Amino acid sequence: MTTKPTVLVTGGAGYIGSHAVLALRDAGYGVVVIDNLVTGFDWAVPADVPLVRGDIADQTLVEATLRDHAITAIMHFAGSVVVPESVENPLKYYHNNSAKTRDLIDSAVRVGVPHFIFSSTAATYGTPDVEKVREDTPQRPINPYGMSKLMTEYMLRDVAAAHPLNFCALRYFNVAGADPQGRTGQSTAGATHLIKVAVEAALGKRAGVGIFGTDFDTPDGTGVRDYIHVSDLAAAHVLALEALIADPARSHLLNCGYGRGFSVLEVLDAVDRITNRTIERTLLPRRAGDPAALISDNSAILATLPWQPRHADLDLIVSHALAWERSLDERQGA
Ligand code: UFG
């Protein structure tokens, strides 16, 4: 029996969305997923969670779903997430991430859904010239992916001013790891994210890892990022929902990171240490558009939400990613 409100999770069959589904369910919320299964997997959605297979811009379908399940909040994860692809095909990103989200927000307003939680990104900051990025650091995206997400932040700000809806945009830093209980993880083929690529290499699924740049202005010359465990991120979404319900007059823009960075070499060393193997490393030129370092100032989220990161440990993040990678082949065949 659900006594807590019911949340519609778009992209709930995908990597981060499927962790949010588990966090909501574990906290006693009702959950409904809508996913077009282009990059998600139906098996990533628990059997007792309704899965609506369809598009977030199908307003007839979305509005029927919102009404049928008396949805109180939307957590919006559905979208395209590959930065280099956004450079080659910007219209795909403005379509999937901006235009379709506009239709989803329109459906929320038409049905009267009062709360909206949005997956934003540190990519909205571009290449900041501060050591730790605050929410008021100027947002100057350097690729269409970041711009497509920033456009949605602007839409939500304007809609919240005009309609009875409040929102929380969570700006993710580098999301990694997998559910500690092994229920879901990062499953989409052709990954480009460092920790996923490194554990694939450690398990012999790829020949090695290329290091994109060794001449950055960082302690060891490789790129530094603020890696956040996906389950801590999912927990932040549940707390953001509770903050929106508690004070419907307030909206929030919050960085999601741990406020500390690791270099590419430190990440590869962690994978080597945990697997007791040595990943083949190839030194490559810098990847276009990569900032030297991107680390959050997370004081706003810590002050706003009762968020207590439980997995803020690089070795733990890597070991959960590794455990998921090991189990993935069997699961995908299941
Ligand atoms: N890297 C390598 N080799 C690889 C993959 C990555 O050296 O095979 C390096 C990158 O150059 C970077 C770091 O590892 O220094 C992390 O790269 P990722 O591709 O894992 O992640 P990004 O920091 O590029 O991107 C992440 C999110 C994006 C988001 C962005 C915000 O994945 O969705 O942060 O800047 F937009």
Short mmCIF file of C-alpha atoms and ligand atoms in Angstrom, two decimals:
data_model
loop_
_atom_site.label_atom_id
_atom_site.label_comp_id
_atom_site.label_asym_id
_atom_site.label_seq_id
_atom_site.Cartn_x
_atom_site.Cartn_y
_atom_site.Cartn_z
CA MET A 1 0.00 0.00 0.00
CA THR A 2 1.40 3.34 -1.02
CA THR A 3 0.62 6.22 1.31
CA LYS A 4 3.29 8.52 -0.10
CA PRO A 5 2.72 10.34 -3.40
CA THR A 6 3.35 8.75 -6.78
CA VAL A 7 6.19 10.01 -8.98
CA LEU A 8 6.52 9.69 -12.76
CA VAL A 9 10.13 8.90 -13.65
CA THR A 10 11.00 9.62 -17.28
CA GLY A 11 13.96 7.61 -18.48
CA GLY A 12 13.45 5.26 -15.54
CA ALA A 13 14.84 2.34 -17.55
CA GLY A 14 18.16 4.15 -18.02
CA TYR A 15 21.28 4.39 -15.89
CA ILE A 16 20.54 7.18 -13.43
CA GLY A 17 16.75 6.93 -13.75
CA SER A 18 16.71 3.27 -12.73
CA HIS A 19 18.64 4.12 -9.56
CA ALA A 20 16.12 6.88 -8.78
CA VAL A 21 13.28 4.38 -9.24
CA LEU A 22 14.89 2.12 -6.63
CA ALA A 23 15.50 5.03 -4.24
CA LEU A 24 11.89 6.20 -4.51
CA ARG A 25 10.54 2.68 -4.10
CA ASP A 26 12.84 1.97 -1.14
CA ALA A 27 11.57 5.22 0.48
CA GLY A 28 7.95 4.13 0.06
CA TYR A 29 6.90 6.31 -2.87
CA GLY A 30 4.68 5.11 -5.67
CA VAL A 31 6.59 5.05 -8.97
CA VAL A 32 5.58 4.92 -12.61
CA VAL A 33 8.20 4.87 -15.37
CA ILE A 34 7.89 6.23 -18.88
CA ASP A 35 10.72 5.24 -21.20
CA ASN A 36 11.00 4.75 -24.96
CA LEU A 37 13.65 2.05 -24.37
CA VAL A 38 15.96 3.55 -27.01
CA THR A 39 18.89 3.46 -24.59
CA GLY A 40 17.16 1.99 -21.52
CA PHE A 41 16.28 -1.63 -20.70
CA ASP A 42 12.92 -2.93 -19.56
CA TRP A 43 14.66 -5.34 -17.16
CA ALA A 44 16.15 -2.35 -15.32
CA VAL A 45 12.66 -1.45 -14.07
CA PRO A 46 11.46 -3.55 -11.10
CA ALA A 47 8.58 -5.87 -11.99
CA ASP A 48 6.20 -4.14 -9.56
CA VAL A 49 6.77 -0.69 -11.12
CA PRO A 50 4.47 0.13 -14.07
CA LEU A 51 6.49 0.79 -17.24
CA VAL A 52 4.80 2.93 -19.88
CA ARG A 53 6.67 2.42 -23.12
CA GLY A 54 6.49 5.68 -25.01
CA ASP A 55 7.80 9.12 -25.66
CA ILE A 56 7.83 12.06 -23.24
CA ALA A 57 6.57 14.30 -26.05
CA ASP A 58 3.51 12.11 -26.67
CA GLN A 59 1.26 14.47 -24.74
CA THR A 60 -1.84 12.28 -25.02
CA LEU A 61 0.03 9.35 -23.48
CA VAL A 62 1.85 11.43 -20.86
CA GLU A 63 -1.26 13.30 -19.73
CA ALA A 64 -3.28 10.08 -19.47
CA THR A 65 -0.46 8.58 -17.40
CA LEU A 66 -0.29 11.64 -15.13
CA ARG A 67 -4.05 11.50 -14.53
CA ASP A 68 -4.43 7.72 -14.27
CA HIS A 69 -1.75 7.47 -11.59
CA ALA A 70 -2.54 10.78 -9.82
CA ILE A 71 1.08 11.83 -10.27
CA THR A 72 2.38 14.41 -7.77
CA ALA A 73 5.86 14.94 -9.20
CA ILE A 74 7.87 14.26 -12.33
CA MET A 75 11.52 13.26 -12.16
CA HIS A 76 12.84 13.88 -15.64
CA PHE A 77 15.87 11.80 -16.68
CA ALA A 78 14.95 10.96 -20.29
CA GLY A 79 17.29 12.56 -22.78
CA SER A 80 20.44 12.24 -24.83
CA VAL A 81 23.71 12.36 -22.92
CA VAL A 82 26.73 11.97 -25.21
CA VAL A 83 28.64 15.24 -25.45
CA PRO A 84 30.61 14.57 -28.70
CA GLU A 85 27.43 13.35 -30.40
CA SER A 86 25.77 16.64 -29.45
CA VAL A 87 28.52 18.50 -31.32
CA GLU A 88 27.99 16.40 -34.45
CA ASN A 89 24.20 16.36 -34.25
CA PRO A 90 23.06 19.41 -32.27
CA LEU A 91 19.48 19.28 -33.52
CA LYS A 92 19.05 15.82 -32.00
CA TYR A 93 19.97 17.34 -28.62
CA TYR A 94 17.78 20.42 -28.98
CA HIS A 95 14.96 18.06 -30.01
CA ASN A 96 15.37 15.31 -27.41
CA ASN A 97 16.51 17.45 -24.49
CA SER A 98 14.93 20.86 -25.06
CA ALA A 99 11.89 20.59 -27.36
CA LYS A 100 10.54 17.32 -25.93
CA THR A 101 11.09 18.58 -22.40
CA ARG A 102 9.09 21.66 -23.30
CA ASP A 103 6.19 19.36 -24.21
CA LEU A 104 6.62 17.34 -21.00
CA ILE A 105 6.53 20.52 -18.89
CA ASP A 106 3.48 21.64 -20.84
CA SER A 107 1.76 18.36 -19.97
CA ALA A 108 2.69 18.84 -16.31
CA VAL A 109 1.16 22.32 -16.32
CA ARG A 110 -1.98 21.20 -18.16
CA VAL A 111 -2.64 18.36 -15.75
CA GLY A 112 -1.58 20.41 -12.73
CA VAL A 113 1.43 18.37 -11.55
CA PRO A 114 2.94 20.60 -8.85
CA HIS A 115 6.57 19.41 -8.66
CA PHE A 116 9.29 18.82 -11.26
CA ILE A 117 12.83 17.49 -10.72
CA PHE A 118 15.24 17.87 -13.58
CA SER A 119 18.55 16.18 -14.45
CA SER A 120 20.81 19.07 -15.25
CA THR A 121 24.54 18.92 -15.62
CA ALA A 122 27.86 20.48 -14.79
CA ALA A 123 28.21 20.79 -18.57
CA THR A 124 26.06 23.92 -18.26
CA TYR A 125 29.10 25.65 -16.71
CA GLY A 126 31.41 25.01 -19.68
CA THR A 127 35.03 25.61 -18.68
CA PRO A 128 34.79 27.59 -15.45
CA ASP A 129 37.82 29.55 -14.26
CA VAL A 130 37.24 28.83 -10.58
CA GLU A 131 38.62 25.92 -8.58
CA LYS A 132 35.20 24.88 -7.28
CA VAL A 133 32.03 25.62 -9.19
CA ARG A 134 29.18 27.29 -7.33
CA GLU A 135 25.60 27.49 -8.55
CA ASP A 136 26.08 31.19 -9.29
CA THR A 137 29.24 30.59 -11.33
CA PRO A 138 28.38 31.84 -14.84
CA GLN A 139 26.86 29.15 -17.05
CA ARG A 140 28.57 29.20 -20.43
CA PRO A 141 28.08 25.79 -22.05
CA ILE A 142 30.68 24.86 -24.65
CA ASN A 143 28.65 22.15 -26.36
CA PRO A 144 25.04 21.64 -27.49
CA TYR A 145 24.47 19.02 -24.77
CA GLY A 146 25.13 21.57 -22.03
CA MET A 147 23.17 24.25 -23.85
CA SER A 148 20.18 21.93 -24.36
CA LYS A 149 20.08 21.31 -20.60
CA LEU A 150 20.57 24.99 -19.74
CA MET A 151 17.63 25.86 -21.98
CA THR A 152 15.49 23.53 -19.88
CA GLU A 153 16.64 25.21 -16.68
CA TYR A 154 15.48 28.53 -18.16
CA MET A 155 12.14 27.02 -19.21
CA LEU A 156 11.54 25.68 -15.71
CA ARG A 157 12.44 29.00 -14.11
CA ASP A 158 9.94 30.84 -16.29
CA VAL A 159 7.20 28.22 -15.93
CA ALA A 160 7.58 28.15 -12.15
CA ALA A 161 7.06 31.93 -12.12
CA ALA A 162 3.92 31.67 -14.24
CA HIS A 163 2.23 28.50 -13.00
CA PRO A 164 1.69 26.61 -9.72
CA LEU A 165 4.75 24.40 -10.15
CA ASN A 166 8.08 24.38 -8.33
CA PHE A 167 11.20 22.63 -9.54
CA CYS A 168 14.62 21.43 -8.58
CA ALA A 169 17.37 21.29 -11.19
CA LEU A 170 20.19 19.06 -10.00
CA ARG A 171 23.45 19.78 -11.80
CA TYR A 172 25.30 16.47 -11.85
CA PHE A 173 29.06 16.27 -11.87
CA ASN A 174 30.59 12.92 -12.97
CA VAL A 175 28.14 10.16 -12.15
CA ALA A 176 29.59 6.67 -11.72
CA GLY A 177 29.22 3.40 -9.83
CA ALA A 178 26.17 1.19 -9.50
CA ASP A 179 23.55 0.09 -7.01
CA PRO A 180 25.41 -1.45 -4.04
CA GLN A 181 22.86 -4.29 -3.99
CA GLY A 182 23.57 -5.05 -7.66
CA ARG A 183 20.02 -4.37 -8.84
CA THR A 184 20.96 -1.93 -11.63
CA GLY A 185 23.95 -0.16 -13.13
CA GLN A 186 25.29 1.44 -16.27
CA SER A 187 24.32 -0.89 -19.07
CA THR A 188 24.25 1.00 -22.37
CA ALA A 189 26.82 -0.22 -24.90
CA GLY A 190 29.49 2.03 -26.34
CA ALA A 191 30.24 3.87 -23.11
CA THR A 192 32.63 6.80 -23.16
CA HIS A 193 32.69 7.62 -19.45
CA LEU A 194 36.03 7.01 -17.77
CA ILE A 195 35.10 4.65 -14.92
CA LYS A 196 32.84 2.52 -17.13
CA VAL A 197 35.52 2.36 -19.83
CA ALA A 198 38.19 1.47 -17.26
CA VAL A 199 36.25 -1.40 -15.68
CA GLU A 200 35.41 -2.74 -19.15
CA ALA A 201 39.14 -2.69 -19.92
CA ALA A 202 39.98 -4.38 -16.61
CA LEU A 203 37.58 -7.20 -17.49
CA GLY A 204 39.04 -7.61 -20.98
CA LYS A 205 36.01 -6.16 -22.75
CA ARG A 206 38.26 -3.61 -24.42
CA ALA A 207 41.98 -3.49 -25.09
CA GLY A 208 42.83 -0.63 -22.75
CA VAL A 209 42.13 2.98 -21.91
CA GLY A 210 43.28 6.05 -23.78
CA ILE A 211 44.19 8.99 -21.57
CA PHE A 212 42.91 12.17 -23.18
CA GLY A 213 45.61 14.68 -22.35
CA THR A 214 48.58 14.62 -19.98
CA ASP A 215 49.50 18.29 -20.17
CA PHE A 216 46.65 19.90 -18.26
CA ASP A 217 47.36 22.36 -15.48
CA THR A 218 46.59 19.76 -12.81
CA PRO A 219 48.88 18.00 -10.28
CA ASP A 220 49.62 15.03 -12.58
CA GLY A 221 48.68 16.63 -15.90
CA THR A 222 45.52 14.58 -16.48
CA GLY A 223 41.91 15.78 -16.22
CA VAL A 224 40.38 16.08 -12.76
CA ARG A 225 36.69 15.37 -12.10
CA ASP A 226 34.28 15.19 -9.16
CA TYR A 227 33.00 11.60 -9.33
CA ILE A 228 29.70 11.04 -7.51
CA HIS A 229 28.19 7.64 -6.72
CA VAL A 230 24.92 7.16 -8.59
CA SER A 231 23.12 5.93 -5.47
CA ASP A 232 24.05 9.10 -3.56
CA LEU A 233 22.75 11.06 -6.52
CA ALA A 234 19.49 9.08 -6.52
CA ALA A 235 19.10 9.76 -2.79
CA ALA A 236 19.50 13.49 -3.48
CA HIS A 237 16.54 13.29 -5.87
CA VAL A 238 14.27 11.84 -3.19
CA LEU A 239 15.33 14.58 -0.76
CA ALA A 240 14.81 17.23 -3.44
CA LEU A 241 11.28 15.91 -3.94
CA GLU A 242 10.62 16.19 -0.23
CA ALA A 243 11.94 19.78 -0.19
CA LEU A 244 9.66 20.73 -3.10
CA ILE A 245 6.63 19.23 -1.37
CA ALA A 246 7.52 20.88 1.97
CA ASP A 247 7.78 24.36 0.46
CA PRO A 248 5.86 24.68 -2.82
CA ALA A 249 6.85 28.35 -3.09
CA ARG A 250 10.55 27.53 -3.50
CA SER A 251 12.52 26.11 -6.40
CA HIS A 252 16.14 25.01 -6.25
CA LEU A 253 19.24 24.85 -8.45
CA LEU A 254 21.79 22.55 -6.82
CA ASN A 255 25.17 21.11 -7.73
CA CYS A 256 25.47 17.37 -7.11
CA GLY A 257 29.03 16.40 -6.35
CA TYR A 258 31.30 15.64 -3.42
CA GLY A 259 33.41 18.78 -3.75
CA ARG A 260 36.66 16.96 -4.42
CA GLY A 261 38.37 15.72 -7.55
CA PHE A 262 40.35 12.76 -8.84
CA SER A 263 42.60 12.72 -11.89
CA VAL A 264 42.36 10.20 -14.71
CA LEU A 265 45.55 8.55 -13.40
CA GLU A 266 44.09 8.29 -9.89
CA VAL A 267 40.96 6.63 -11.29
CA LEU A 268 42.99 4.13 -13.34
CA ASP A 269 45.22 3.41 -10.33
CA ALA A 270 42.08 2.69 -8.27
CA VAL A 271 40.79 0.25 -10.90
CA ASP A 272 44.19 -1.47 -11.07
CA ARG A 273 44.36 -1.70 -7.28
CA ILE A 274 40.86 -3.13 -6.92
CA THR A 275 41.17 -5.64 -9.75
CA ASN A 276 44.80 -6.47 -9.06
CA ARG A 277 45.44 -6.08 -12.78
CA THR A 278 47.15 -3.45 -14.89
CA ILE A 279 45.06 -1.72 -17.49
CA GLU A 280 46.88 -0.91 -20.72
CA ARG A 281 47.17 2.89 -20.87
CA THR A 282 47.70 4.90 -24.05
CA LEU A 283 48.62 8.56 -23.84
CA LEU A 284 46.50 10.53 -26.29
CA PRO A 285 46.00 14.21 -27.15
CA ARG A 286 43.35 16.17 -25.30
CA ARG A 287 39.73 15.54 -26.24
CA ALA A 288 38.02 18.60 -27.70
CA GLY A 289 36.16 20.64 -25.12
CA ASP A 290 37.52 18.93 -21.99
CA PRO A 291 38.17 21.33 -19.11
CA ALA A 292 41.29 20.61 -17.00
CA ALA A 293 39.29 20.27 -13.80
CA LEU A 294 35.62 20.35 -12.89
CA ILE A 295 34.85 20.15 -9.18
CA SER A 296 31.67 21.17 -7.40
CA ASP A 297 31.22 23.48 -4.50
CA ASN A 298 28.48 21.41 -2.86
CA SER A 299 27.73 23.71 0.06
CA ALA A 300 24.30 24.65 -1.35
CA ILE A 301 22.96 21.08 -1.51
CA LEU A 302 24.38 20.32 1.93
CA ALA A 303 22.66 23.42 3.35
CA THR A 304 19.36 22.89 1.52
CA LEU A 305 18.76 19.14 1.79
CA PRO A 306 19.48 16.70 4.63
CA TRP A 307 21.78 14.92 2.18
CA GLN A 308 24.47 12.72 3.66
CA PRO A 309 26.57 11.05 0.99
CA ARG A 310 27.07 7.39 1.88
CA HIS A 311 29.40 6.28 -0.89
CA ALA A 312 31.83 9.20 -1.24
CA ASP A 313 34.81 6.97 -1.79
CA LEU A 314 36.51 6.40 -5.13
CA ASP A 315 37.36 2.76 -4.40
CA LEU A 316 33.74 2.06 -3.47
CA ILE A 317 32.47 3.72 -6.65
CA VAL A 318 34.91 1.68 -8.73
CA SER A 319 34.14 -1.59 -6.94
CA HIS A 320 30.39 -1.14 -7.45
CA ALA A 321 30.94 -0.30 -11.13
CA LEU A 322 33.12 -3.38 -11.43
CA ALA A 323 30.61 -5.68 -9.71
CA TRP A 324 27.89 -4.44 -12.05
CA GLU A 325 30.11 -4.88 -15.11
CA ARG A 326 30.83 -8.48 -14.07
CA SER A 327 27.13 -9.29 -13.77
CA LEU A 328 26.02 -7.43 -16.86
CA ASP A 329 26.48 -10.11 -19.48
CA GLU A 330 24.27 -12.62 -17.65
CA ARG A 331 21.66 -9.99 -16.83
CA GLN A 332 21.37 -8.78 -20.39
CA GLY A 333 20.86 -12.33 -21.52
CA ALA A 334 18.21 -12.88 -18.84
N1 UFG B 1 38.83 10.28 -20.08
C1 UFG B 1 39.95 9.64 -20.57
N2 UFG B 1 39.76 8.51 -21.30
C2 UFG B 1 38.53 7.98 -21.56
C3 UFG B 1 37.39 8.64 -21.05
C4 UFG B 1 37.58 9.80 -20.32
O1 UFG B 1 41.07 10.09 -20.36
O2 UFG B 1 38.43 6.94 -22.24
C5 UFG B 1 39.01 11.47 -19.26
C6 UFG B 1 38.38 12.73 -19.82
O3 UFG B 1 39.26 13.38 -20.69
C7 UFG B 1 38.09 13.51 -18.54
C8 UFG B 1 37.74 12.42 -17.54
O4 UFG B 1 38.34 11.24 -18.04
O5 UFG B 1 39.23 14.17 -18.10
C9 UFG B 1 36.26 12.18 -17.38
O6 UFG B 1 35.67 12.00 -18.67
P1 UFG B 1 34.20 11.40 -18.86
O7 UFG B 1 34.01 11.22 -20.33
O8 UFG B 1 34.00 10.24 -17.98
O9 UFG B 1 33.27 12.55 -18.32
P2 UFG B 1 33.24 14.10 -18.70
O10 UFG B 1 33.87 14.84 -17.57
O11 UFG B 1 33.75 14.37 -20.04
O12 UFG B 1 31.67 14.32 -18.79
C10 UFG B 1 30.88 14.31 -17.65
C11 UFG B 1 29.50 13.74 -17.96
C12 UFG B 1 28.82 14.57 -18.98
C13 UFG B 1 28.79 15.97 -18.51
C14 UFG B 1 30.15 16.45 -18.15
C15 UFG B 1 30.17 17.80 -17.55
O13 UFG B 1 29.65 12.44 -18.41
O14 UFG B 1 27.51 14.08 -19.19
O15 UFG B 1 30.73 15.60 -17.20
O16 UFG B 1 31.36 18.42 -17.93
F1 UFG B 1 28.30 16.76 -19.48
#
